[in-house]
Amino acid sequence: MTRKIPQSHYKEKEKRNKEKKKQTQLDLPSIPKISQSLIKSLYKYKIGEECGLKIHASYIDNINFPSTEAQELGNYFEYMATNQLPRDNHVPKAKLLKNGKPSLAYARMDKQVENFKNLMKRLNFKIEQTGFAFTNPKFSGITDVIAHDNNIKSKVINKKRIIIDLKTSALLNDKWSEYGWADESIEEKDNLLLQAIHYKMLAKYEWGIDDIPFYFMIFSTKNDWEYKVFKVNVDVSTYQLHYSNLISIKEYLDAQIKIGFKAKPSLARCHNCPLEVTCSHHTDIPKIQEVYI
């Protein structure tokens, strides 16, 4: 029988973790924790679709690369919706037209911010905190929103806590793209749903919540009215498989750090790469591909 850990243990742990975050950290070599984004990058590296030098720069050297236009639009939406700054702490600004009004893309996001706030009110969800970083010693994750589901009548915070991940996308109804959110194919999108599994596991460690409710809220960048909400339910076997995969991923990461990440240049990967100026492997021409007929 699994021993039941009292809630008081997690309350004290949460207090200690808050105090630890206030302490000055030494500038030591980085050994990255396993995050859901690192998992995806390592998989792409293994199959030849990601450059190892970029992974090293991002996760070991901790370089914050500039946001793409699509990412900056998402940063703006999240900042306006929750007041949460991006990881590099810059304040996102709307792109303005010559008349001083926001461009169409940003005007849509302003409306979607209203939609988000109305959705939270209608669902009776209230934001507790944003940008929370889990404290697991091996695995990492930073939430967009920790909220309370006030439909649950309880004075115990952990019984009301939920995780919300905010996304902006032009692919709300795309069933073919790995980043598409079409209703009929969403359960097949392992690349998207990995985050929910990972964060639920981290919440179990952090607060002792067995299966914290996890919601994706996705807001369209193609119009100002369309958005979707998915509540992700994860069964026990999926948790077990995820943890087993994490062990293998950690072994693979350690091996790559030991032998050194390799450059994997291509015209597409090198185009607008932030490492372009200093990278000796950068290419601006396509690789010649031989065709046998």
Short mmCIF file of N, CA and C in Angstrom, two decimals, residues 45 48 63 149 157 168 183 198 203 211 226 234 271 283 293:
data_model
loop_
_atom_site.label_atom_id
_atom_site.label_comp_id
_atom_site.label_asym_id
_atom_site.label_seq_id
_atom_site.Cartn_x
_atom_site.Cartn_y
_atom_site.Cartn_z
N TYR A 45 16.92 15.95 -32.82
CA TYR A 45 18.36 15.82 -33.03
C TYR A 45 18.72 14.38 -33.39
N GLY A 48 17.97 13.63 -36.89
CA GLY A 48 18.63 14.50 -37.85
C GLY A 48 17.88 15.74 -38.24
N ILE A 63 21.37 30.34 -23.58
CA ILE A 63 21.20 31.52 -24.43
C ILE A 63 19.73 31.66 -24.81
N ASP A 149 -9.93 26.32 -9.58
CA ASP A 149 -11.27 26.01 -10.09
C ASP A 149 -12.25 26.25 -8.95
N ILE A 157 -6.30 24.32 -0.90
CA ILE A 157 -5.89 24.88 -2.18
C ILE A 157 -5.59 23.78 -3.20
N THR A 168 -1.19 30.43 -28.84
CA THR A 168 -1.79 31.09 -30.00
C THR A 168 -1.39 30.29 -31.23
N ASP A 183 -10.03 18.90 -33.84
CA ASP A 183 -10.68 18.08 -32.83
C ASP A 183 -10.51 16.59 -33.10
N HIS A 198 3.89 15.67 -18.78
CA HIS A 198 5.08 16.09 -18.03
C HIS A 198 4.70 16.98 -16.85
N ALA A 203 3.59 18.20 -11.05
CA ALA A 203 2.66 18.67 -10.02
C ALA A 203 2.49 17.62 -8.92
N ASP A 211 -3.59 13.80 -9.86
CA ASP A 211 -3.90 13.99 -11.28
C ASP A 211 -4.44 15.40 -11.45
N GLU A 226 -12.22 32.87 -32.62
CA GLU A 226 -12.16 31.41 -32.50
C GLU A 226 -11.10 30.98 -31.49
N VAL A 234 -4.96 11.80 -18.36
CA VAL A 234 -3.84 10.87 -18.57
C VAL A 234 -4.02 9.64 -17.71
N HIS A 271 19.00 29.02 -41.95
CA HIS A 271 18.38 30.29 -42.35
C HIS A 271 17.87 31.02 -41.11
N THR A 283 25.60 27.20 -43.34
CA THR A 283 25.54 27.09 -44.80
C THR A 283 24.41 27.95 -45.33
N ILE A 293 17.94 6.44 -60.27
CA ILE A 293 16.76 5.98 -60.99
C ILE A 293 17.12 4.80 -61.90
#
